[in-house]
PDB file of C-alpha atoms in Angstrom:
ATOM      1  CA  TRP A   1     -96.013 197.260  56.791  1.00  0.00           C
ATOM      2  CA  THR A   2     -92.879 194.721  56.201  1.00  0.00           C
ATOM      3  CA  ASP A   3     -89.753 195.135  57.768  1.00  0.00           C
ATOM      4  CA  THR A   4     -86.892 194.470  54.869  1.00  0.00           C
ATOM      5  CA  THR A   5     -83.905 195.933  56.892  1.00  0.00           C
ATOM      6  CA  ALA A   6     -82.511 192.075  57.317  1.00  0.00           C
ATOM      7  CA  GLU A   7     -83.261 191.463  53.627  1.00  0.00           C
ATOM      8  CA  VAL A   8     -81.672 194.753  52.164  1.00  0.00           C
ATOM      9  CA  GLN A   9     -78.692 194.242  54.384  1.00  0.00           C
ATOM     10  CA  ARG A  10     -78.270 190.746  53.174  1.00  0.00           C
ATOM     11  CA  GLU A  11     -78.356 192.110  49.597  1.00  0.00           C
ATOM     12  CA  GLU A  12     -75.983 194.662  50.540  1.00  0.00           C
ATOM     13  CA  ARG A  13     -73.384 191.972  52.206  1.00  0.00           C
ATOM     14  CA  ALA A  14     -73.593 189.462  48.656  1.00  0.00           C
ATOM     15  CA  GLU A  15     -72.927 192.528  46.823  1.00  0.00           C
ATOM     16  CA  GLU A  16     -69.972 193.796  48.927  1.00  0.00           C
ATOM     17  CA  GLU A  17     -68.858 190.156  48.954  1.00  0.00           C
ATOM     18  CA  ARG A  18     -69.338 189.986  45.011  1.00  0.00           C
ATOM     19  CA  ASN A  19     -67.471 193.309  44.358  1.00  0.00           C
ATOM     20  CA  VAL A  20     -64.710 191.813  46.550  1.00  0.00           C
ATOM     21  CA  LEU A  21     -64.298 188.552  44.514  1.00  0.00           C
ATOM     22  CA  MET A  22     -64.515 190.598  41.341  1.00  0.00           C
ATOM     23  CA  GLU A  23     -61.703 192.927  42.408  1.00  0.00           C
ATOM     24  CA  GLN A  24     -59.426 190.145  43.429  1.00  0.00           C
ATOM     25  CA  LYS A  25     -60.147 188.507  40.243  1.00  0.00           C
ATOM     26  CA  LEU A  26     -59.147 191.902  38.230  1.00  0.00           C
ATOM     27  CA  ALA A  27     -55.959 191.762  40.312  1.00  0.00           C
ATOM     28  CA  ASN A  28     -55.263 188.304  39.364  1.00  0.00           C
ATOM     29  CA  HIS A  29     -55.530 188.813  35.455  1.00  0.00           C
ATOM     30  CA  LEU A  30     -53.821 191.628  35.830  1.00  0.00           C
ATOM     31  CA  ARG A  31     -50.632 190.446  37.843  1.00  0.00           C
ATOM     32  CA  ARG A  32     -50.728 187.325  35.298  1.00  0.00           C
ATOM     33  CA  LYS A  33     -50.719 189.891  32.453  1.00  0.00           C
ATOM     34  CA  GLU A  34     -54.484 188.321  31.479  1.00  0.00           C
ATOM     35  CA  TYR A  35     -55.099 191.634  29.823  1.00  0.00           C
ATOM     36  CA  GLY A  36     -58.138 190.219  28.005  1.00  0.00           C
ATOM     37  CA  GLN A  37     -59.693 188.723  30.964  1.00  0.00           C
ATOM     38  CA  ALA A  38     -58.607 191.872  32.985  1.00  0.00           C
ATOM     39  CA  LEU A  39     -60.510 193.783  30.320  1.00  0.00           C
ATOM     40  CA  GLU A  40     -63.661 191.423  30.232  1.00  0.00           C
ATOM     41  CA  VAL A  41     -63.925 192.018  34.279  1.00  0.00           C
ATOM     42  CA  ALA A  42     -63.127 196.075  34.267  1.00  0.00           C
ATOM     43  CA  LEU A  43     -66.208 196.377  31.916  1.00  0.00           C
ATOM     44  CA  GLU A  44     -68.220 194.009  33.720  1.00  0.00           C
ATOM     45  CA  MET A  45     -67.635 195.961  36.945  1.00  0.00           C
ATOM     46  CA  ASP A  46     -68.369 199.424  35.041  1.00  0.00           C
ATOM     47  CA  LYS A  47     -64.665 200.349  36.568  1.00  0.00           C
ATOM     48  CA  PRO A  48     -63.454 203.202  33.847  1.00  0.00           C
ATOM     49  CA  ALA A  49     -60.064 203.757  35.584  1.00  0.00           C
ATOM     50  CA  MET A  50     -59.374 200.017  35.364  1.00  0.00           C
ATOM     51  CA  ALA A  51     -60.282 199.263  31.807  1.00  0.00           C
ATOM     52  CA  LEU A  52     -57.997 202.392  31.244  1.00  0.00           C
ATOM     53  CA  ARG A  53     -55.178 200.461  33.177  1.00  0.00           C
ATOM     54  CA  VAL A  54     -55.948 197.458  30.988  1.00  0.00           C
ATOM     55  CA  LEU A  55     -56.313 198.850  27.414  1.00  0.00           C
ATOM     56  CA  SER A  56     -53.072 201.108  28.195  1.00  0.00           C
ATOM     57  CA  ASN A  57     -51.307 197.803  29.060  1.00  0.00           C
ATOM     58  CA  ILE A  58     -52.782 196.306  25.951  1.00  0.00           C
ATOM     59  CA  VAL A  59     -51.353 199.020  23.697  1.00  0.00           C
ATOM     60  CA  GLU A  60     -48.127 199.422  25.188  1.00  0.00           C
ATOM     61  CA  GLY A  61     -47.591 195.490  24.742  1.00  0.00           C
ATOM     62  CA  ALA A  62     -48.570 195.629  21.280  1.00  0.00           C
ATOM     63  CA  ILE A  63     -46.065 198.891  20.633  1.00  0.00           C
ATOM     64  CA  GLN A  64     -43.236 196.579  21.839  1.00  0.00           C
ATOM     65  CA  LYS A  65     -44.028 194.077  19.407  1.00  0.00           C
ATOM     66  CA  GLY A  66     -44.177 196.309  16.653  1.00  0.00           C
ATOM     67  CA  SER A  67     -47.566 196.975  16.089  1.00  0.00           C
ATOM     68  CA  ASP A  68     -49.745 200.263  16.945  1.00  0.00           C
ATOM     69  CA  GLY A  69     -52.286 198.294  19.260  1.00  0.00           C
ATOM     70  CA  VAL A  70     -55.224 198.994  16.983  1.00  0.00           C
ATOM     71  CA  PRO A  71     -55.407 194.814  15.497  1.00  0.00           C
ATOM     72  CA  GLU A  72     -55.270 193.980  19.115  1.00  0.00           C
ATOM     73  CA  LEU A  73     -57.964 196.164  20.340  1.00  0.00           C
ATOM     74  CA  ARG A  74     -59.894 195.319  17.312  1.00  0.00           C
ATOM     75  CA  SER A  75     -59.997 191.682  18.431  1.00  0.00           C
ATOM     76  CA  HIS A  76     -61.793 192.699  21.696  1.00  0.00           C
ATOM     77  CA  VAL A  77     -64.192 195.190  19.598  1.00  0.00           C
ATOM     78  CA  SER A  78     -65.855 192.765  17.879  1.00  0.00           C
ATOM     79  CA  SER A  79     -66.704 190.493  20.482  1.00  0.00           C
ATOM     80  CA  TRP A  80     -68.647 193.666  22.816  1.00  0.00           C
ATOM     81  CA  SER A  81     -72.215 193.698  23.085  1.00  0.00           C
ATOM     82  CA  GLN A  82     -74.268 196.892  21.953  1.00  0.00           C
ATOM     83  CA  VAL A  83     -74.634 197.905  25.554  1.00  0.00           C
ATOM     84  CA  ARG A  84     -70.813 197.163  26.353  1.00  0.00           C
ATOM     85  CA  LEU A  85     -69.582 199.179  23.322  1.00  0.00           C
ATOM     86  CA  ALA A  86     -71.832 202.082  24.035  1.00  0.00           C
ATOM     87  CA  ARG A  87     -70.298 202.035  27.585  1.00  0.00           C
ATOM     88  CA  VAL A  88     -66.630 202.031  25.888  1.00  0.00           C
ATOM     89  CA  LEU A  89     -67.459 204.951  24.016  1.00  0.00           C
ATOM     90  CA  ARG A  90     -68.671 206.546  26.932  1.00  0.00           C
ATOM     91  CA  TYR A  91     -65.529 205.825  28.558  1.00  0.00           C
ATOM     92  CA  CYS A  92     -63.673 207.038  25.535  1.00  0.00           C
ATOM     93  CA  ARG A  93     -65.266 210.541  25.700  1.00  0.00           C
ATOM     94  CA  ASP A  94     -64.548 210.910  29.188  1.00  0.00           C
ATOM     95  CA  TRP A  95     -60.726 209.729  28.947  1.00  0.00           C
ATOM     96  CA  ASN A  96     -60.423 212.136  25.732  1.00  0.00           C
ATOM     97  CA  THR A  97     -60.814 215.226  27.696  1.00  0.00           C
ATOM     98  CA  ARG A  98     -57.439 214.419  29.224  1.00  0.00           C
ATOM     99  CA  ALA A  99     -54.402 214.990  27.299  1.00  0.00           C
ATOM    100  CA  ARG A 100     -52.645 211.876  28.556  1.00  0.00           C
ATOM    101  CA  ASN A 101     -55.501 209.393  28.369  1.00  0.00           C
ATOM    102  CA  SER A 102     -56.579 210.685  24.653  1.00  0.00           C
ATOM    103  CA  ASN A 103     -53.962 208.337  22.805  1.00  0.00           C
ATOM    104  CA  VAL A 104     -55.607 205.229  24.525  1.00  0.00           C
ATOM    105  CA  ALA A 105     -59.297 207.026  23.588  1.00  0.00           C
ATOM    106  CA  SER A 106     -58.068 208.001  20.035  1.00  0.00           C
ATOM    107  CA  LEU A 107     -56.643 204.041  19.374  1.00  0.00           C
ATOM    108  CA  VAL A 108     -59.833 202.707  20.998  1.00  0.00           C
ATOM    109  CA  LEU A 109     -62.105 204.913  18.663  1.00  0.00           C
ATOM    110  CA  ARG A 110     -60.168 203.954  15.810  1.00  0.00           C
ATOM    111  CA  ALA A 111     -60.424 200.401  16.420  1.00  0.00           C
ATOM    112  CA  VAL A 112     -64.469 200.591  16.668  1.00  0.00           C
ATOM    113  CA  ALA A 113     -64.402 202.758  13.428  1.00  0.00           C
ATOM    114  CA  GLY A 114     -62.533 200.074  11.623  1.00  0.00           C
ATOM    115  CA  THR A 115     -64.693 196.995  13.160  1.00  0.00           C
ATOM    116  CA  ILE A 116     -68.140 198.655  12.782  1.00  0.00           C
ATOM    117  CA  PRO A 117     -69.578 200.629   9.760  1.00  0.00           C
ATOM    118  CA  ALA A 118     -70.209 204.326  10.604  1.00  0.00           C
ATOM    119  CA  SER A 119     -73.762 203.836   9.037  1.00  0.00           C
ATOM    120  CA  GLU A 120     -74.429 200.965  11.722  1.00  0.00           C
ATOM    121  CA  LEU A 121     -72.754 203.139  14.964  1.00  0.00           C
ATOM    122  CA  ALA A 122     -75.072 206.272  13.693  1.00  0.00           C
ATOM    123  CA  LYS A 123     -78.228 203.800  14.002  1.00  0.00           C
ATOM    124  CA  ARG A 124     -77.188 203.150  17.693  1.00  0.00           C
ATOM    125  CA  GLU A 125     -78.951 204.856  20.293  1.00  0.00           C
ATOM    126  CA  GLY A 126     -76.928 207.650  21.427  1.00  0.00           C
ATOM    127  CA  MET A 127     -73.498 207.050  19.642  1.00  0.00           C
ATOM    128  CA  PRO A 128     -73.851 210.266  17.361  1.00  0.00           C
ATOM    129  CA  GLU A 129     -73.937 212.285  20.439  1.00  0.00           C
ATOM    130  CA  VAL A 130     -71.251 210.393  22.430  1.00  0.00           C
ATOM    131  CA  LEU A 131     -68.563 211.027  19.254  1.00  0.00           C
ATOM    132  CA  ALA A 132     -69.828 214.336  18.655  1.00  0.00           C
ATOM    133  CA  GLY A 133     -68.737 214.955  22.391  1.00  0.00           C
ATOM    134  CA  MET A 134     -65.171 213.854  21.251  1.00  0.00           C
ATOM    135  CA  VAL A 135     -64.663 215.837  18.418  1.00  0.00           C
ATOM    136  CA  PRO A 136     -63.847 219.473  20.051  1.00  0.00           C
ATOM    137  CA  TYR A 137     -61.107 217.898  22.406  1.00  0.00           C
ATOM    138  CA  ALA A 138     -59.819 215.657  19.734  1.00  0.00           C
ATOM    139  CA  GLU A 139     -59.396 218.907  17.566  1.00  0.00           C
ATOM    140  CA  ARG A 140     -57.142 220.307  20.662  1.00  0.00           C
ATOM    141  CA  HIS A 141     -55.309 217.391  20.962  1.00  0.00           C
ATOM    142  CA  PHE A 142     -54.412 217.683  17.241  1.00  0.00           C
ATOM    143  CA  GLU A 143     -53.526 221.015  17.530  1.00  0.00           C
ATOM    144  CA  ARG A 144     -51.336 220.522  20.076  1.00  0.00           C
ATOM    145  CA  LEU A 145     -49.509 217.600  18.349  1.00  0.00           C
ATOM    146  CA  ASP A 146     -49.003 219.809  15.082  1.00  0.00           C
ATOM    147  CA  ARG A 147     -47.210 222.548  16.889  1.00  0.00           C
ATOM    148  CA  LEU A 148     -45.262 219.857  19.100  1.00  0.00           C
ATOM    149  CA  TYR A 149     -44.388 218.458  15.711  1.00  0.00           C
ATOM    150  CA  GLY A 150     -43.477 221.970  14.251  1.00  0.00           C
ATOM    151  CA  SER A 151     -41.182 222.647  17.326  1.00  0.00           C
ATOM    152  CA  THR A 152     -39.287 219.666  16.342  1.00  0.00           C
ATOM    153  CA  TYR A 153     -37.844 221.432  13.061  1.00  0.00           C
ATOM    154  CA  LEU A 154     -36.158 224.183  15.386  1.00  0.00           C
ATOM    155  CA  ILE A 155     -34.151 221.470  17.113  1.00  0.00           C
ATOM    156  CA  ASP A 156     -32.841 220.393  13.514  1.00  0.00           C
ATOM    157  CA  LEU A 157     -32.461 224.084  12.239  1.00  0.00           C
ATOM    158  CA  ALA A 158     -30.472 224.964  15.367  1.00  0.00           C
ATOM    159  CA  LEU A 159     -28.246 221.942  14.890  1.00  0.00           C
ATOM    160  CA  CYS A 160     -27.721 222.667  11.354  1.00  0.00           C
ATOM    161  CA  GLY A 161     -26.713 226.373  12.237  1.00  0.00           C
ATOM    162  CA  MET A 162     -24.006 224.801  14.647  1.00  0.00           C
ATOM    163  CA  GLY A 163     -22.786 221.853  12.203  1.00  0.00           C
ATOM    164  CA  CYS A 164     -23.868 219.608  14.619  1.00  0.00           C
ATOM    165  CA  LEU A 165     -25.784 217.395  11.897  1.00  0.00           C
ATOM    166  CA  ASP A 166     -23.033 218.164   8.769  1.00  0.00           C
ATOM    167  CA  ASP A 167     -19.817 219.525   8.973  1.00  0.00           C
ATOM    168  CA  GLU A 168     -18.963 219.661   5.608  1.00  0.00           C
ATOM    169  CA  THR A 169     -22.263 220.863   4.317  1.00  0.00           C
ATOM    170  CA  THR A 170     -23.789 222.886   7.183  1.00  0.00           C
ATOM    171  CA  GLY A 171     -25.347 225.180   4.658  1.00  0.00           C
ATOM    172  CA  GLU A 172     -27.026 222.348   2.255  1.00  0.00           C
ATOM    173  CA  GLY A 173     -28.467 220.614   5.341  1.00  0.00           C
ATOM    174  CA  GLU A 174     -30.033 223.988   6.912  1.00  0.00           C
ATOM    175  CA  ALA A 175     -31.536 224.774   3.245  1.00  0.00           C
ATOM    176  CA  ALA A 176     -32.680 221.068   3.355  1.00  0.00           C
ATOM    177  CA  VAL A 177     -34.617 221.197   6.931  1.00  0.00           C
ATOM    178  CA  THR A 178     -35.832 224.956   5.859  1.00  0.00           C
ATOM    179  CA  LYS A 179     -37.634 223.246   2.813  1.00  0.00           C
ATOM    180  CA  GLU A 180     -38.488 220.400   4.652  1.00  0.00           C
ATOM    181  CA  TYR A 181     -40.180 222.530   7.797  1.00  0.00           C
ATOM    182  CA  GLY A 182     -41.672 224.488   4.728  1.00  0.00           C
ATOM    183  CA  ARG A 183     -43.482 221.319   2.993  1.00  0.00           C
ATOM    184  CA  TRP A 184     -44.903 220.509   6.415  1.00  0.00           C
ATOM    185  CA  GLU A 185     -45.929 224.039   7.417  1.00  0.00           C
ATOM    186  CA  ALA A 186     -47.892 224.082   3.919  1.00  0.00           C
ATOM    187  CA  LYS A 187     -50.126 221.122   4.606  1.00  0.00           C
ATOM    188  CA  SER A 188     -49.965 220.447   8.362  1.00  0.00           C
ATOM    189  CA  ARG A 189     -53.769 221.862   8.337  1.00  0.00           C
ATOM    190  CA  LEU A 190     -54.498 218.669   6.805  1.00  0.00           C
ATOM    191  CA  VAL A 191     -53.726 216.992  10.095  1.00  0.00           C
ATOM    192  CA  LEU A 192     -56.551 218.116  12.035  1.00  0.00           C
ATOM    193  CA  PRO A 193     -60.190 216.668  11.538  1.00  0.00           C
ATOM    194  CA  PRO A 194     -62.735 218.603   9.554  1.00  0.00           C
ATOM    195  CA  THR A 195     -64.579 221.388  11.943  1.00  0.00           C
ATOM    196  CA  THR A 196     -67.802 221.125   9.889  1.00  0.00           C
ATOM    197  CA  ALA A 197     -68.843 219.043   7.250  1.00  0.00           C
ATOM    198  CA  ASP A 198     -72.550 220.553   6.260  1.00  0.00           C
ATOM    199  CA  GLY A 199     -73.772 220.972   9.537  1.00  0.00           C
ATOM    200  CA  ARG A 200     -73.031 216.966  10.445  1.00  0.00           C
ATOM    201  CA  ILE A 201     -70.226 215.049  12.161  1.00  0.00           C
ATOM    202  CA  GLN A 202     -67.476 213.215  10.184  1.00  0.00           C
ATOM    203  CA  VAL A 203     -67.132 210.012  12.043  1.00  0.00           C
ATOM    204  CA  GLY A 204     -64.591 208.111  10.006  1.00  0.00           C
ATOM    205  CA  GLY A 205     -64.092 207.559   6.069  1.00  0.00           C
ATOM    206  CA  ASP A 206     -66.560 209.213   3.756  1.00  0.00           C
ATOM    207  CA  ALA A 207     -69.534 208.165   5.919  1.00  0.00           C
ATOM    208  CA  VAL A 208     -71.139 211.305   7.794  1.00  0.00           C
ATOM    209  CA  VAL A 209     -73.507 210.774  10.975  1.00  0.00           C
ATOM    210  CA  GLY A 210     -75.433 213.225  12.858  1.00  0.00           C
ATOM    211  CA  ALA A 211     -78.226 215.605  11.248  1.00  0.00           C
ATOM    212  CA  LEU A 212     -79.459 215.241   8.089  1.00  0.00           C
ATOM    213  CA  ASP A 213     -78.310 217.081   5.145  1.00  0.00           C
ATOM    214  CA  LYS A 214     -79.932 220.190   4.002  1.00  0.00           C
ATOM    215  CA  ALA A 215     -81.887 218.767   1.163  1.00  0.00           C
ATOM    216  CA  LYS A 216     -83.494 216.222   3.585  1.00  0.00           C
ATOM    217  CA  ARG A 217     -84.000 218.916   6.062  1.00  0.00           C
ATOM    218  CA  GLY A 218     -86.090 221.046   3.441  1.00  0.00           C
TER     219      GLY A 218
END
């Protein structure tokens, strides 16, 4: 029997010191708005909350410049290893369970799908299951946005009825809004992702991953 207490304590102190240094490094990058370096540190430390904060800042900065944030995210995705990519997608699966974080999760997933072919993602261990876990919550978020978008037409309709949008052609304006709402309502279901695809999971484009098709299963 060997007493390793002192050795274990040294290792724990060394790990604590390393974490303190990494957290200070991360704080410095955030203060200087060096989001690329901050993201690498957050992922290395396996800090989902900090990674979400950094990615949110990247997206917000891109939006202020007139971009949707996807090109900026793709530049990071292309440099991630397989292990790091799997870690980020697991983060996205967890983030996607909350409405306030779903936008960032969706943008990251879009950047991943636009950088790495779906066929390659399907071959990576655990990826189909992680992506499948995002589908139910994604459908809920799409439905929520669909309802929110539809409710905006009620404001236009009310303003047209009060003559606030067009005093001279209130009737024409109301009819135009009603017609536009009808067109939106007719195609709004297309906003939602497919619920099923012959027992498989739709990831993006025409590529489908998951279970084999019925012919192959037979």
